[in-house]
């Protein structure tokens, strides 16, 4: 879909309440994705594992601590006229410590599975988030326009075993 010369490692974590059929999303208050609802996450820092980064970002963005992470997907995002790909490792949690709180970066809010505000989220979320909610593992590549508003190409695949092949998404 697009040639990339380098990648940034990112995390994205979604808190799920299966009993209530709810998902915790955060309204991004600044930076990349400002004004959109999303999961919590960000860059993997030097010396961190991907899982450590996911746990740290969740704490920094809504002040809850994950007690157990489940990796459910890997997404590659590329952008028109940008050689840097965003390799995003997607996790869910269903148990945590603390209560979600608003921070400088995110305002957390619970949504029913049937009331997810896709019109206030990234365009690609409407394709893969339903897989996440069904607990279906997935890999995908989304190539977005330079304005980051429209998907030019996409390739989303369910994963049938708990093994992710990064070569499939590049």
XYZ file of N, CA and C in Angstrom:
510
model
N 0.814 -1.198 0.000
C 0.000 0.000 0.000
C 0.852 1.254 0.000
N 1.922 1.231 0.740
C 2.746 2.414 0.846
C 4.135 1.990 1.290
N 5.132 2.649 0.750
C 6.496 2.352 1.155
C 6.812 3.138 2.411
N 7.339 2.435 3.399
C 7.737 3.123 4.616
C 9.228 2.898 4.830
N 9.889 3.913 5.338
C 11.322 3.798 5.584
C 11.622 3.606 7.068
N 10.638 3.891 7.922
C 10.810 3.660 9.356
C 9.445 3.485 10.001
N 9.481 2.940 11.232
C 8.239 2.708 11.969
C 8.372 3.290 13.364
N 7.235 3.729 13.887
C 7.124 4.086 15.295
C 6.274 3.004 15.954
N 6.704 2.537 17.117
C 5.945 1.553 17.879
C 4.985 2.290 18.802
N 3.704 1.920 18.722
C 2.668 2.548 19.536
C 1.813 1.491 20.211
N 1.093 1.920 21.249
C 0.158 1.046 21.934
C -1.222 1.685 21.921
N -2.224 0.842 22.041
C -3.604 1.292 22.137
C -4.314 0.281 23.034
N -4.947 0.770 24.100
C -5.543 -0.131 25.076
C -6.991 0.279 25.346
N -7.863 -0.720 25.346
C -9.293 -0.498 25.553
C -9.738 -1.255 26.794
N -10.423 -0.554 27.680
C -10.982 -1.160 28.882
C -12.414 -1.576 28.561
N -12.701 -2.843 28.799
C -13.990 -3.427 28.438
C -14.706 -3.902 29.703
N -15.995 -3.595 29.785
C -16.844 -4.164 30.829
C -17.845 -5.069 30.105
N -17.504 -6.357 30.004
C -18.353 -7.294 29.266
C -19.710 -7.488 29.922
N -19.752 -7.444 31.249
C -21.017 -7.619 31.960
C -22.021 -6.528 31.579
N -21.547 -5.286 31.510
C -22.420 -4.161 31.145
C -22.414 -3.876 29.642
N -21.568 -4.599 28.893
C -21.422 -4.366 27.449
C -21.019 -2.914 27.190
N -19.945 -2.472 27.889
C -19.448 -1.107 27.756
C -17.959 -1.089 27.470
N -17.522 -0.006 26.832
C -16.122 0.229 26.520
C -15.754 1.627 26.995
N -14.554 1.742 27.560
C -14.058 3.034 28.021
C -13.244 3.674 26.902
N -13.690 4.843 26.453
C -12.965 5.615 25.450
C -12.536 6.929 26.080
N -11.550 7.551 25.475
C -11.100 8.851 25.961
C -11.200 9.892 24.861
N -11.701 11.072 25.214
C -11.703 12.203 24.278
C -10.324 12.839 24.361
N -9.618 12.832 23.236
C -8.262 13.381 23.167
C -8.346 14.902 23.245
N -7.639 15.477 24.201
C -7.734 16.910 24.452
C -6.621 17.721 23.804
N -5.547 17.043 23.352
C -4.431 17.779 22.733
C -3.602 16.818 21.881
N -2.815 17.383 20.996
C -1.887 16.588 20.199
C -2.556 15.784 19.095
N -1.862 14.745 18.634
C -2.312 13.882 17.547
C -3.650 13.262 17.919
N -4.665 13.483 17.103
C -5.994 12.936 17.363
C -6.877 13.821 18.229
N -6.458 15.061 18.474
C -7.240 15.974 19.304
C -8.679 16.075 18.798
N -9.643 16.007 19.738
C -11.054 16.103 19.391
C -11.692 14.786 18.992
N -10.938 13.696 19.079
C -11.472 12.373 18.730
C -11.520 11.478 19.962
N -12.517 10.593 19.982
C -12.542 9.530 20.980
C -11.633 8.409 20.497
N -10.941 7.773 21.442
C -10.039 6.688 21.106
C -9.807 5.858 22.363
N -9.049 4.797 22.197
C -8.541 4.076 23.350
C -7.397 4.889 23.934
N -6.733 4.333 24.922
C -5.629 5.024 25.578
C -4.330 4.397 25.110
N -3.316 5.205 24.892
C -2.049 4.638 24.442
C -1.122 5.707 23.919
N -0.030 5.247 23.352
C 0.962 6.176 22.819
C 2.246 5.462 22.472
N 3.308 6.233 22.456
C 4.613 5.738 22.012
C 5.252 4.805 23.029
N 5.982 3.833 22.490
C 6.827 2.969 23.308
C 8.143 3.710 23.498
N 8.509 3.961 24.744
C 9.741 4.687 25.066
C 10.932 3.729 25.052
N 12.112 4.305 24.840
C 13.343 3.517 24.833
C 13.487 2.771 26.164
N 13.786 1.480 26.081
C 13.968 0.659 27.266
C 12.689 0.010 27.779
N 11.536 0.331 27.181
C 10.253 -0.244 27.592
C 9.861 -1.389 26.681
N 9.154 -2.348 27.232
C 8.499 -3.325 26.383
C 7.195 -2.687 25.884
N 6.586 -3.309 24.897
C 5.314 -2.801 24.381
C 4.253 -2.857 25.480
N 4.243 -3.933 26.248
C 3.261 -4.082 27.329
C 3.474 -3.037 28.420
N 4.734 -2.778 28.790
C 5.025 -1.744 29.787
C 4.542 -0.380 29.315
N 4.737 -0.097 28.043
C 4.279 1.179 27.486
C 2.764 1.290 27.548
N 2.059 0.209 27.230
C 0.598 0.231 27.266
C 0.103 0.520 28.687
N 0.693 -0.139 29.663
C 0.301 0.064 31.061
C 0.606 1.494 31.502
N 1.785 2.002 31.137
C 2.174 3.372 31.508
C 1.230 4.383 30.881
N 0.955 4.229 29.591
C 0.081 5.183 28.899
C -1.327 5.184 29.487
N -1.838 4.007 29.824
C -3.165 3.923 30.427
C -3.190 4.715 31.738
N -2.150 4.562 32.553
C -2.076 5.296 33.816
C -1.980 6.807 33.558
N -1.100 7.208 32.642
C -0.901 8.629 32.373
C -2.153 9.301 31.819
N -2.936 8.559 31.046
C -4.071 9.171 30.347
C -5.396 9.068 31.085
N -5.545 8.118 32.020
C -6.822 8.061 32.767
C -6.678 7.522 34.183
N -5.455 7.350 34.642
C -5.148 6.986 36.024
C -5.767 5.680 36.508
N -5.789 4.678 35.614
C -6.121 3.323 36.059
C -4.951 2.406 35.729
N -4.811 1.350 36.507
C -3.726 0.380 36.319
C -4.303 -0.935 35.815
N -3.801 -1.362 34.675
C -4.220 -2.642 34.105
C -3.690 -3.772 34.970
N -4.538 -4.763 35.239
C -4.080 -5.922 36.001
C -3.720 -7.091 35.092
N -4.268 -7.098 33.883
C -3.917 -8.134 32.911
C -4.243 -7.633 31.508
N -3.246 -7.635 30.652
C -3.422 -7.204 29.266
C -3.683 -8.400 28.366
N -4.544 -8.201 27.372
C -4.739 -9.217 26.341
C -4.489 -8.542 24.989
N -3.465 -9.019 24.273
C -3.201 -8.444 22.951
C -4.215 -9.005 21.970
N -4.917 -8.102 21.297
C -5.984 -8.524 20.390
C -5.719 -8.153 18.937
N -4.771 -7.248 18.707
C -4.530 -6.858 17.328
C -3.240 -6.093 17.126
N -2.835 -6.059 15.874
C -1.718 -5.214 15.445
C -2.180 -4.494 14.182
N -2.058 -3.180 14.206
C -2.458 -2.358 13.069
C -1.270 -1.530 12.595
N -1.130 -1.429 11.291
C -0.133 -0.551 10.707
C -0.883 0.607 10.055
N -0.500 1.809 10.427
C -1.079 2.998 9.817
C -0.014 3.699 9.014
N -0.339 3.978 7.763
C 0.554 4.763 6.919
C -0.248 5.928 6.365
N 0.486 6.961 6.000
C -0.148 8.186 5.533
C 0.474 8.606 4.214
N -0.355 9.110 3.339
C 0.077 9.604 2.042
C 1.224 10.603 2.228
N 2.293 10.425 1.447
C 3.469 11.307 1.461
C 4.187 11.353 2.804
N 4.096 10.274 3.574
C 4.797 10.189 4.855
C 5.466 8.820 4.934
N 6.801 8.764 5.009
C 7.503 7.476 4.997
C 7.528 6.760 6.349
N 6.899 7.330 7.376
C 6.919 6.722 8.710
C 5.604 5.982 8.966
N 5.705 4.692 9.233
C 4.537 3.888 9.566
C 4.334 3.844 11.071
N 3.091 3.725 11.488
C 2.756 3.621 12.907
C 2.296 2.198 13.209
N 3.183 1.407 13.783
C 2.880 0.024 14.147
C 2.222 0.043 15.522
N 0.931 -0.247 15.548
C 0.125 -0.059 16.748
C -0.329 -1.405 17.309
N 0.082 -1.682 18.542
C -0.274 -2.925 19.226
C -1.501 -2.648 20.084
N -2.580 -3.397 19.813
C -3.880 -3.145 20.420
C -4.151 -4.180 21.506
N -4.559 -3.681 22.678
C -4.828 -4.527 23.838
C -6.209 -4.232 24.403
N -6.722 -5.213 25.129
C -7.913 -4.988 25.942
C -7.589 -5.386 27.375
N -8.347 -4.792 28.293
C -8.323 -5.222 29.685
C -9.774 -5.285 30.154
N -10.043 -6.177 31.090
C -11.378 -6.208 31.672
C -11.332 -6.093 33.187
N -10.127 -5.948 33.728
C -9.998 -5.663 35.153
C -8.866 -4.662 35.343
N -9.043 -3.810 36.327
C -8.074 -2.741 36.558
C -8.226 -2.231 37.982
N -7.230 -1.456 38.405
C -7.254 -0.830 39.720
C -7.453 0.662 39.543
N -8.265 1.271 40.419
C -8.524 2.698 40.372
C -9.809 3.006 39.626
N -10.100 4.281 39.515
C -11.271 4.765 38.783
C -10.800 5.690 37.674
N -11.359 5.562 36.467
C -10.946 6.441 35.375
C -11.152 7.915 35.745
N -10.103 8.720 35.490
C -10.150 10.148 35.794
C -9.681 10.954 34.590
N -10.227 12.134 34.451
C -9.788 13.051 33.404
C -8.375 13.528 33.719
N -7.549 13.591 32.671
C -6.180 14.098 32.799
C -5.992 15.234 31.796
N -4.802 15.788 31.760
C -4.510 16.872 30.815
C -4.681 16.424 29.367
N -4.508 15.129 29.136
C -4.535 14.629 27.764
C -5.864 14.016 27.325
N -6.558 13.344 28.242
C -7.766 12.592 27.868
C -8.888 12.787 28.884
N -10.118 12.725 28.352
C -11.312 12.734 29.205
C -12.027 11.401 28.980
N -11.947 10.466 29.961
C -12.555 9.145 29.779
C -14.075 9.171 29.889
N -14.704 8.278 29.109
C -16.158 8.156 29.128
C -16.539 6.737 28.712
N -17.498 6.141 29.452
C -17.989 4.809 29.124
C -19.069 4.916 28.046
N -19.038 3.952 27.105
C -20.042 3.874 26.044
C -20.552 2.443 25.950
N -21.853 2.307 25.764
C -22.453 1.014 25.481
C -21.916 0.530 24.133
N -21.763 -0.783 23.983
C -21.271 -1.334 22.718
C -22.108 -0.861 21.529
N -23.397 -0.620 21.734
C -24.251 -0.197 20.618
C -24.384 1.327 20.501
N -23.604 2.075 21.289
C -23.650 3.538 21.238
C -22.257 4.147 21.045
N -21.356 3.412 20.421
C -19.991 3.905 20.211
C -20.025 5.082 19.230
N -19.385 6.203 19.567
C -19.461 7.418 18.735
C -18.487 7.389 17.543
N -18.730 6.467 16.600
C -17.814 6.317 15.470
C -17.644 7.611 14.673
N -18.663 8.476 14.670
C -18.560 9.735 13.935
C -17.582 10.709 14.589
N -17.135 10.419 15.817
C -16.170 11.260 16.523
C -14.866 10.508 16.775
N -14.605 9.503 15.926
C -13.411 8.673 16.070
C -12.655 8.646 14.744
N -11.468 8.026 14.752
C -10.726 7.836 13.517
C -11.574 6.989 12.563
N -11.463 7.261 11.266
C -12.275 6.563 10.256
C -12.096 5.045 10.281
N -10.894 4.573 10.581
C -10.623 3.131 10.544
C -11.271 2.373 11.694
N -11.582 3.054 12.798
C -12.112 2.376 13.984
C -13.389 1.590 13.697
N -14.217 2.101 12.814
C -15.482 1.426 12.529
C -15.271 0.057 11.869
N -14.087 -0.191 11.338
C -13.795 -1.479 10.696
C -13.279 -2.515 11.700
N -12.319 -2.134 12.533
C -11.684 -3.126 13.401
C -12.222 -3.157 14.830
N -12.807 -2.077 15.332
C -13.301 -2.088 16.710
C -14.411 -3.129 16.928
N -15.306 -3.362 15.971
C -16.281 -4.449 16.163
C -15.619 -5.824 16.345
N -14.486 -6.056 15.677
C -13.757 -7.312 15.888
C -13.257 -7.394 17.325
N -12.697 -6.296 17.817
C -12.207 -6.238 19.190
C -13.336 -6.552 20.173
N -14.505 -5.962 19.952
C -15.634 -6.174 20.860
C -16.131 -7.616 20.840
N -15.947 -8.305 19.710
C -16.323 -9.726 19.606
C -15.190 -10.647 20.065
N -14.105 -10.033 20.562
C -12.929 -10.766 21.023
C -12.271 -11.556 19.906
N -12.354 -11.022 18.676
C -11.711 -11.616 17.506
C -10.345 -10.964 17.324
N -9.278 -11.763 17.291
C -7.941 -11.229 17.029
C -7.864 -10.754 15.587
N -7.005 -9.750 15.325
C -6.934 -9.176 13.978
C -5.583 -8.530 13.703
N -5.289 -8.396 12.411
C -4.182 -7.565 11.925
C -4.747 -6.699 10.809
N -4.130 -5.558 10.618
C -4.622 -4.697 9.557
C -3.630 -3.624 9.170
N -3.853 -3.093 7.978
C -3.072 -1.969 7.459
C -4.059 -0.965 6.883
N -3.973 0.253 7.356
C -4.812 1.337 6.854
C -3.905 2.428 6.312
N -4.123 2.772 5.060
C -3.357 3.846 4.421
C -4.290 5.040 4.293
N -3.946 6.119 4.991
C -4.812 7.291 5.041
C -4.284 8.422 4.165
N -5.203 9.285 3.756
C -4.845 10.461 2.969
C -3.970 11.384 3.809
N -3.299 12.271 3.147
C -2.395 13.205 3.817
C -3.119 14.025 4.893
N -4.395 14.320 4.675
C -5.165 15.095 5.655
C -5.629 14.249 6.841
N -5.337 12.945 6.821
C -5.654 11.981 7.874
C -7.157 11.809 8.099
N -7.976 12.201 7.128
C -9.428 12.117 7.285
C -10.076 10.992 6.495
N -9.418 10.512 5.458
C -10.047 9.461 4.657
C -9.081 8.307 4.430
N -9.661 7.110 4.353
C -8.884 5.895 4.119
C -8.753 5.703 2.620
N -7.516 5.623 2.147
C -7.271 5.401 0.729
C -7.273 3.913 0.400
N -6.692 3.106 1.300
C -6.657 1.653 1.129
C -6.683 1.017 2.505
N -7.206 -0.207 2.533
C -7.222 -0.935 3.796
C -7.099 -2.425 3.549
N -6.567 -3.105 4.541
C -6.458 -4.557 4.513
C -6.584 -5.029 5.959
N -7.719 -5.607 6.296
C -7.996 -6.059 7.655
C -8.278 -7.548 7.620
N -7.567 -8.300 8.491
C -7.726 -9.752 8.498
C -7.927 -10.258 9.913
N -8.904 -11.152 10.095
C -8.995 -11.819 11.401
C -7.827 -12.788 11.555
N -7.388 -12.992 12.767
C -6.328 -13.944 13.076
C -6.989 -15.114 13.787
N -6.733 -16.306 13.316
C -7.423 -17.473 13.843
C -6.725 -18.120 15.022
N -5.450 -17.799 15.221
C -4.725 -18.317 16.376
C -4.075 -17.137 17.085
N -3.596 -17.355 18.288
C -2.997 -16.280 19.061
C -1.537 -16.073 18.647
N -1.357 -15.720 17.386
C -0.024 -15.464 16.834
C -0.161 -14.348 15.819
N 0.664 -13.356 15.948
C 0.586 -12.219 15.043
C 1.823 -12.210 14.157
N 1.597 -12.145 12.855
C 2.680 -12.117 11.890
C 2.782 -10.702 11.343
N 3.790 -9.967 11.819
C 3.952 -8.577 11.402
C 4.212 -8.447 9.914
N 4.788 -9.463 9.298
C 5.068 -9.384 7.864
C 3.775 -9.293 7.060
N 2.675 -9.803 7.583
C 1.400 -9.766 6.865
C 0.826 -8.368 6.751
N 1.216 -7.448 7.639
C 0.557 -6.141 7.669
C 1.393 -5.039 7.046
N 2.526 -5.375 6.488
C 3.363 -4.320 5.911
C 3.206 -4.228 4.421
